[in-house]
CSV table of C-alpha atoms in Angstrom, one decimal:
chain,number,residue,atom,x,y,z
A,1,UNK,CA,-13.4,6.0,33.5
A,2,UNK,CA,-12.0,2.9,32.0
A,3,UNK,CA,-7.9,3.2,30.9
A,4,UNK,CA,-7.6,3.3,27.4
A,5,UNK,CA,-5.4,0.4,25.8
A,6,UNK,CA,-1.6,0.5,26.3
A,7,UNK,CA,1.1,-1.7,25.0
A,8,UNK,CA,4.3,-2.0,26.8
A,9,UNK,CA,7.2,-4.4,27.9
A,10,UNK,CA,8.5,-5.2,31.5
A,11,UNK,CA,12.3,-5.7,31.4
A,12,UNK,CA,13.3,-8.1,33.4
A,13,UNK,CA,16.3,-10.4,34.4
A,14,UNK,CA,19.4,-11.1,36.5
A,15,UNK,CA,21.5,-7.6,37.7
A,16,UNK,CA,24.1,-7.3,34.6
A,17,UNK,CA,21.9,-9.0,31.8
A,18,UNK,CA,21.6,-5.4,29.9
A,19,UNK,CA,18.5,-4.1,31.0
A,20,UNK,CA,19.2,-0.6,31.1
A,21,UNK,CA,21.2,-0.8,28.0
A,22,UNK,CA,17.9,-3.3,26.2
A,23,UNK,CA,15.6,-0.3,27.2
A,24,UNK,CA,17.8,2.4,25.8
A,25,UNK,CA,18.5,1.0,22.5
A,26,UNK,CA,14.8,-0.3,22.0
A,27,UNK,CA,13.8,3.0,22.9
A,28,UNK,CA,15.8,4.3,20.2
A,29,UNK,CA,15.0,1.6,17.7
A,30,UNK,CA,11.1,2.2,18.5
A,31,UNK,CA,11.4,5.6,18.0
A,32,UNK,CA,13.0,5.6,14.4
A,33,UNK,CA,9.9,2.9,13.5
A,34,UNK,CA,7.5,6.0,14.4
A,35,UNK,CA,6.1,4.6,17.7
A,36,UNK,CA,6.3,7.0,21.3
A,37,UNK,CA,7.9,5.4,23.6
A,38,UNK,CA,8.5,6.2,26.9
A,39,UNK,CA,11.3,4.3,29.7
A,40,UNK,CA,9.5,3.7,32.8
A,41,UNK,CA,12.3,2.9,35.7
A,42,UNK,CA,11.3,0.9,38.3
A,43,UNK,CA,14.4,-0.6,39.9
A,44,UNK,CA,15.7,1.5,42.7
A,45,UNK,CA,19.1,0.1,42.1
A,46,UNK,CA,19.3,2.3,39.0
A,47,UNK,CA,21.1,5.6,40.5
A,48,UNK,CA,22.4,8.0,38.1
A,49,UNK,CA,20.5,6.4,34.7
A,50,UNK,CA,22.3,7.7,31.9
A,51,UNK,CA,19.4,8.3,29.5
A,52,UNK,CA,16.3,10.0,30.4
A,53,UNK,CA,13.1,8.3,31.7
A,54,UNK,CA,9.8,9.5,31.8
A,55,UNK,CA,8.8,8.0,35.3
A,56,UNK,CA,11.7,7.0,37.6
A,57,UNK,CA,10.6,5.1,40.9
A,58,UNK,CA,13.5,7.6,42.6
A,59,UNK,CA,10.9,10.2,43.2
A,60,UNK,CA,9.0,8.2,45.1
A,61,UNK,CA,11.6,5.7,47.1
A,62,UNK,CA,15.1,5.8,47.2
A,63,UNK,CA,17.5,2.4,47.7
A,64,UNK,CA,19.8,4.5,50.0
A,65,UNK,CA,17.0,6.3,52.4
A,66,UNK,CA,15.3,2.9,52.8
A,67,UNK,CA,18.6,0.9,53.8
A,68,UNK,CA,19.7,4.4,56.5
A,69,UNK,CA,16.2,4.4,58.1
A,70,UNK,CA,15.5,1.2,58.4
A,71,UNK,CA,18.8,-0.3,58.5
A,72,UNK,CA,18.3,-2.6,55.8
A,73,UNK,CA,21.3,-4.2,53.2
A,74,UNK,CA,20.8,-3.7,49.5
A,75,UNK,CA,18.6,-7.1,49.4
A,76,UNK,CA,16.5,-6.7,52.4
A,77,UNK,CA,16.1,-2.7,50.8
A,78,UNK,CA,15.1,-3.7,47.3
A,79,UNK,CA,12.4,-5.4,48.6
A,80,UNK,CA,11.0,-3.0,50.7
A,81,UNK,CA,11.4,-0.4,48.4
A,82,UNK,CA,9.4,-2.7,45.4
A,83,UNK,CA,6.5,-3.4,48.3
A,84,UNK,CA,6.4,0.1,48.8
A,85,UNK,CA,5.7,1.2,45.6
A,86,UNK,CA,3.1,-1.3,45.4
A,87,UNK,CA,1.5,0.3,48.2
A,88,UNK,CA,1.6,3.0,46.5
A,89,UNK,CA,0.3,2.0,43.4
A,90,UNK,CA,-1.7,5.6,43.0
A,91,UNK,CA,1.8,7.2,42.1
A,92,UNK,CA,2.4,4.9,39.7
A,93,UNK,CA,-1.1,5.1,38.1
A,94,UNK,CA,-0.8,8.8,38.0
A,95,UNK,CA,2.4,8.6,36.4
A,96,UNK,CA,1.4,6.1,33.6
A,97,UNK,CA,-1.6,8.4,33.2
A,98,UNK,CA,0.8,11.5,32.0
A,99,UNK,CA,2.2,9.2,29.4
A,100,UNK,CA,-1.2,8.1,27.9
A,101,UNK,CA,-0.3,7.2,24.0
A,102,UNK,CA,3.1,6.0,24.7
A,103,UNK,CA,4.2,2.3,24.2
A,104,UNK,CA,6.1,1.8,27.6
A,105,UNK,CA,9.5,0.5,28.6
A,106,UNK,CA,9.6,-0.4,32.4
A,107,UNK,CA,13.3,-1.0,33.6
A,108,UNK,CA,12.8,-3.8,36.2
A,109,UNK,CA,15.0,-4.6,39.2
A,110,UNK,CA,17.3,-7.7,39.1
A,111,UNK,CA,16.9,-9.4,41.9
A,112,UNK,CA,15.8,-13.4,41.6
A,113,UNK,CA,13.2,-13.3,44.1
A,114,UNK,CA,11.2,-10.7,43.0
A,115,UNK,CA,10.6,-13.3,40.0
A,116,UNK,CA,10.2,-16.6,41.7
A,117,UNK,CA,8.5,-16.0,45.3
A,118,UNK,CA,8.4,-12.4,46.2
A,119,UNK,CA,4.9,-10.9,45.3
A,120,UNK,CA,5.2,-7.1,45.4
A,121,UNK,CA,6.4,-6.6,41.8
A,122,UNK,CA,3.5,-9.5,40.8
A,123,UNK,CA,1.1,-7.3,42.2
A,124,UNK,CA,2.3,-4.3,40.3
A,125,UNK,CA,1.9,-6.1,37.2
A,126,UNK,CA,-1.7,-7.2,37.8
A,127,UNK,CA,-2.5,-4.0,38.7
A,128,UNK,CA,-0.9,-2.4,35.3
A,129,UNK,CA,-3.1,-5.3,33.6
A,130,UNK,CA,-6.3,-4.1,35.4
A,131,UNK,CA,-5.1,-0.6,33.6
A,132,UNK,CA,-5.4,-1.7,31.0
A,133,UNK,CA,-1.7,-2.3,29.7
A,134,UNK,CA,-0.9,-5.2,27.6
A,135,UNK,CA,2.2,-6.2,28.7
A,136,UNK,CA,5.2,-8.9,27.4
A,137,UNK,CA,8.5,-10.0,30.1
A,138,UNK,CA,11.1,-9.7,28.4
A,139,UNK,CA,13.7,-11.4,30.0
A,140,UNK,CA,17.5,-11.0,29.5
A,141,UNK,CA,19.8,-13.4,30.0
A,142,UNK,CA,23.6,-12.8,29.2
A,143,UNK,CA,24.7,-15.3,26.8
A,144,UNK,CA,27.5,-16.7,28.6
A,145,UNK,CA,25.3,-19.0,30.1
A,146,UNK,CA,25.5,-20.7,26.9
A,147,UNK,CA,29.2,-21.9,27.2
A,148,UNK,CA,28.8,-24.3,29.9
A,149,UNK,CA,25.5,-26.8,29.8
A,150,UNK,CA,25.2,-26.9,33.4
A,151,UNK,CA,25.1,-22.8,33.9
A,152,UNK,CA,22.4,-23.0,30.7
A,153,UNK,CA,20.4,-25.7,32.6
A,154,UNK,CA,20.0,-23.3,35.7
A,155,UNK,CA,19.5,-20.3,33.2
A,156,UNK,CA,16.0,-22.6,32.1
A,157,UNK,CA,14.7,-23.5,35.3
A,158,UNK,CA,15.8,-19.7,36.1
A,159,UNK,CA,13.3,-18.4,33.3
A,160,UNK,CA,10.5,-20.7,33.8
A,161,UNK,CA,10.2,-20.3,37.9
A,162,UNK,CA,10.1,-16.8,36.2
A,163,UNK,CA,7.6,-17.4,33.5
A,164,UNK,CA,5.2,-19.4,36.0
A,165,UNK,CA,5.2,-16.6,38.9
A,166,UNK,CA,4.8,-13.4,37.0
A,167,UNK,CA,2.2,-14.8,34.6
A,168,UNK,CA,2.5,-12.3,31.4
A,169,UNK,CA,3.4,-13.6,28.2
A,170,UNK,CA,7.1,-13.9,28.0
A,171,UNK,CA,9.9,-13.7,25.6
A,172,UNK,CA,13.5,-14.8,26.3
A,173,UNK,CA,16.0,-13.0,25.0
A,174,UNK,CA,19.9,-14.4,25.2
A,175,UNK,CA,21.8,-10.5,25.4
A,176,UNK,CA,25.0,-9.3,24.7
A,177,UNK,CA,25.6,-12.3,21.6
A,178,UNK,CA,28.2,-9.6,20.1
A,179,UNK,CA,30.3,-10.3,23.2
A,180,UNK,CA,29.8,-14.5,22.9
A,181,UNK,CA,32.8,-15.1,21.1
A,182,UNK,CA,34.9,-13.6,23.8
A,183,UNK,CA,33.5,-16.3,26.2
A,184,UNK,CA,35.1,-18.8,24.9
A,185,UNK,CA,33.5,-21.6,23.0
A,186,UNK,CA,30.3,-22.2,23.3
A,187,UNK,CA,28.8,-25.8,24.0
A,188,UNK,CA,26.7,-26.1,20.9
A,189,UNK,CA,26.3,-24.3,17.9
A,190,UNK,CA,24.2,-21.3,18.8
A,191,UNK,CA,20.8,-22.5,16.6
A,192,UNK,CA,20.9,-25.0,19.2
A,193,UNK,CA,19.7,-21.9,22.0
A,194,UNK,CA,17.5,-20.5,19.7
A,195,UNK,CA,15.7,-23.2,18.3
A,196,UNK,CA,16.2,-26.3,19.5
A,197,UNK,CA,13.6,-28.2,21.2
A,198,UNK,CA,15.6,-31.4,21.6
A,199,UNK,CA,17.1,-31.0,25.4
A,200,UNK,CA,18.6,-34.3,25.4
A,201,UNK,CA,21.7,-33.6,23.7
A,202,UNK,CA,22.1,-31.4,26.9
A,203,UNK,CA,21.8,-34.3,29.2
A,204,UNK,CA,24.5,-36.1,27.0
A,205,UNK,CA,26.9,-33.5,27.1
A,206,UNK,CA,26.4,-33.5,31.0
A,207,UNK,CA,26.7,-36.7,31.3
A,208,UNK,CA,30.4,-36.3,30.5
A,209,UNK,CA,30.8,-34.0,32.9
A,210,UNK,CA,32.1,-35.7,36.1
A,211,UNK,CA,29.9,-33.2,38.4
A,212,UNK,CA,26.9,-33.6,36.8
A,213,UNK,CA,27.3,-37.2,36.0
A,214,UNK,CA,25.6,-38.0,39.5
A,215,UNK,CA,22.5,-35.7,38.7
A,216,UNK,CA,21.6,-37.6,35.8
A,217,UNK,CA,17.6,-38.4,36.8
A,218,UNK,CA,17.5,-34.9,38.2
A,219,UNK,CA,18.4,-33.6,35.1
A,220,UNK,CA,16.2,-35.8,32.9
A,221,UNK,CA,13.2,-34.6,34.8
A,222,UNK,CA,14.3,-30.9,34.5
A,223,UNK,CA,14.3,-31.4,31.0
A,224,UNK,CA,11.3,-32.9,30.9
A,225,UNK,CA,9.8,-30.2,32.7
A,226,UNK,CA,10.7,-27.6,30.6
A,227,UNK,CA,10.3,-29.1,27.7
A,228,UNK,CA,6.8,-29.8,28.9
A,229,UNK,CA,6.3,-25.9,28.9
A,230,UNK,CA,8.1,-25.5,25.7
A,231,UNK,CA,10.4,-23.1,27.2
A,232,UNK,CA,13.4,-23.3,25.3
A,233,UNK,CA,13.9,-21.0,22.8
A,234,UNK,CA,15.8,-18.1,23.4
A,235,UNK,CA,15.9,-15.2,21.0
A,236,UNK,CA,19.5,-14.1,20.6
A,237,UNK,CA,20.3,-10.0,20.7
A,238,UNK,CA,23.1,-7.6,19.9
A,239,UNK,CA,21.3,-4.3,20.5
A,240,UNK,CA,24.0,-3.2,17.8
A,241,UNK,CA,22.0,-5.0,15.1
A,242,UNK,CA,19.2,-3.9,13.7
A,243,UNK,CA,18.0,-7.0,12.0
A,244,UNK,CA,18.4,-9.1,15.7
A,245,UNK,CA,16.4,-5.9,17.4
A,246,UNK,CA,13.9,-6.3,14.8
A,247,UNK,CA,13.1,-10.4,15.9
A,248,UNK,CA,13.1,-9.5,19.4
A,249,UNK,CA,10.7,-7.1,18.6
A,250,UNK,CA,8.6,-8.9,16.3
A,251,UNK,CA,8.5,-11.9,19.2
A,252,UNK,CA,7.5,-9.4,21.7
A,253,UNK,CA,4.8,-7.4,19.5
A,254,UNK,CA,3.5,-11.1,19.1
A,255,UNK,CA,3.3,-11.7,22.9
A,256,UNK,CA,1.4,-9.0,24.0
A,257,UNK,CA,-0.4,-8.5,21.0
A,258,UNK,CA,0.6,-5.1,20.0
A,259,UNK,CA,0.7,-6.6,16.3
A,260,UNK,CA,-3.1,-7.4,16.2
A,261,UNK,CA,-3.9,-3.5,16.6
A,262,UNK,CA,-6.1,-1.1,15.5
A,263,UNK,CA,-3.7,1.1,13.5
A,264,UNK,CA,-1.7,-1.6,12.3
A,265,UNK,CA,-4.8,-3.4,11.5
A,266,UNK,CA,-6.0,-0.6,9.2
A,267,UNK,CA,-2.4,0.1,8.0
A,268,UNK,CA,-2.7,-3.9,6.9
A,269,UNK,CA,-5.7,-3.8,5.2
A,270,UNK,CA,-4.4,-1.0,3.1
A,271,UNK,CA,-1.4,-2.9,2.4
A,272,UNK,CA,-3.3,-5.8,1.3
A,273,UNK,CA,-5.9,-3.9,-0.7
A,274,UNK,CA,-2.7,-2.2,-2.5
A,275,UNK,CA,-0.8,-5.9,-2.9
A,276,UNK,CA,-1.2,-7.8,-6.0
A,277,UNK,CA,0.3,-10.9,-6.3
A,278,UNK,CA,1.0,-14.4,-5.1
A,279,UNK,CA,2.6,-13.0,-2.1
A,280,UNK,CA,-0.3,-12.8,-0.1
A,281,UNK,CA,-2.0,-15.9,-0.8
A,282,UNK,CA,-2.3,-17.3,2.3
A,283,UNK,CA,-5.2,-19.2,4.8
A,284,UNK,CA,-3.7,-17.7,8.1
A,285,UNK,CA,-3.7,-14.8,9.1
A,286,UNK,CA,-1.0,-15.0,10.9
A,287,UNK,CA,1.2,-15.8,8.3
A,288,UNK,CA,-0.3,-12.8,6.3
A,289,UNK,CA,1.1,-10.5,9.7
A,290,UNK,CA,4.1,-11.9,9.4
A,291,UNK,CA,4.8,-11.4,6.2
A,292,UNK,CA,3.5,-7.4,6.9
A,293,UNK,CA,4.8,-7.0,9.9
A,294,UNK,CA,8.2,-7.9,8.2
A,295,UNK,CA,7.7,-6.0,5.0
A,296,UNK,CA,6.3,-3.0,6.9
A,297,UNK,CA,9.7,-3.1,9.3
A,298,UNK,CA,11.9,-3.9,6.1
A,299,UNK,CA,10.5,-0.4,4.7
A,300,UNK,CA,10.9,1.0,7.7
A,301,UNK,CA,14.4,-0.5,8.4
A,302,UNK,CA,15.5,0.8,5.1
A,303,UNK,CA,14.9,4.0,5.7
A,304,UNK,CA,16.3,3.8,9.4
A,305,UNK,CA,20.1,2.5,7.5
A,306,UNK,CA,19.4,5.9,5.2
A,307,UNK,CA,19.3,7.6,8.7
């Protein structure tokens, strides 16, 4: 029969972003809101994870038995190891099927060109969405990228080859911003990652950069381009802070539609029936989900500081 519905997120970016780390503390964070969650690991580069997982692709490839028999270096062996387990796709299926109820983490490998030309891990996704699973990329990028324009104009074309080949709704998350001031200083004030849309202040500040200086058109059409995909805002996150796991999660619950549910449907409408007030005068409803999705986390978020 038909799979039922399933939320999850696919974690994905460059090998040192925080992935593992992002899965583990949403995990936790998820958790103390009341959802089940469960870590899926599907990068075979992950040996020894230090928090448990509920479905690890070591038990059906391993990074190190593929590069011995076949001879393969780490690249060559992440590859084959990720078109293998979409060969295998049954494994997976039966798996996901043991965890039935659970809003799912999957722990993705870092390698680039699994997101711009490679198609195994594609594949995988479009077969979780024919399963049924509603899924959002989250994708990590460290945010030292940030202190140098040049390094944050690859970081966007980075993310939006990304965006355009795996095709899921996608959220991008700058990591690590409790480390940022250790970087050095950053090119812009940080609102300007977050929520600027204006990219031309980018190709000034290049512009006054001797290396970059020559690029100039090239860079005016990259920002063009992303900008023409309104690419650009990143949503910053210190897994240490509540409040900055609460946006990301609110941004991803958004993309893959977990807040339009069943259960926090009805949990809304009971909200609403027992709100009086100006509060919830409003024509959209999505400013109405906003405003519950907040109030319902800021309850929930008080009791989780109580913890």
């Amino acid at each position: 029969g038909a799979d039922p519905l399933a939320f999850g997120q696919v974690v994905i970016g460059p090998p040192g972003s925080g992935k593992t780390s992002y899965c583990h503390a949403m995990r936790e964070f998820l958790g103390r809101l009341g959802r089940s969650v469960a870590v899926v690991n599907l990068d075979p580069a992950n040996e020894a994870l230090p928090w448990p997982c509920a479905l690890d692709i070591g038990q059906l490839v391993t990074l190190p038995d593929v590069m011995a028999a076949l001879g393969l270096g780490p690249n060559g062996g992440l590859l084959y190891c990720m078109d293998y387990l979409a060969a295998n796709a049954d494994w997976l299926r039966d798996g996901l099927r043991r965890l039935r109820g659970h809003y799912l983490l999957f722990d993705c490998p870092g390698q680039v060109e699994l997101y711009t030309h490679h198609h195994a891990l594609k594949d995988i996704f479009t077969q979780l969405a024919k399963w049924n699973f509603r899924l959002a990329a989250v994708h990590l990028v460290d945010s030292h990228y940030c202190t140098d324009p040049g390094k944050f104009i690859s970081v966007l074309c980075t993310s939006l080859a990304t965006m355009l080949h795996v095709e899921l709704p996608h959220v991008n998350v700058l990591s690590k911003m409790d480390l940022i001031e250790q970087y050095g200083k950053l090119a812009f004030n940080l609102d300007y990652y977050t929520e600027v849309l204006d990219l031309s202040y980018l190709l000034d500040h290049l512009a006054s950069d001797p290396f970059f200086r020559n690029f100039r058109r090239l860079n005016e059409k990259l920002v063009e381009v992303i900008e023409d995909y309104s690419l650009v805002s990143f949503v910053p996150l210190s897994i240490q802070d509540k409040q900055s796991m609460r946006q990301v999660l609110q941004a991803v619950d958004k993309a893959n539609g977990y807040s339009f549910g069943d259960q926090e449907q009805r949990s809304l409408e009971a909200l609403m029936s027992a709100a009086v007030g100006a509060d919830f005068h409003f024509s959209s409803t999505l400013a109405v989900q906003e405003k519950y999705v907040q109030s319902q986390d800021k309850a929930v978020e008080e009791e989780v500081m109580d913890l």
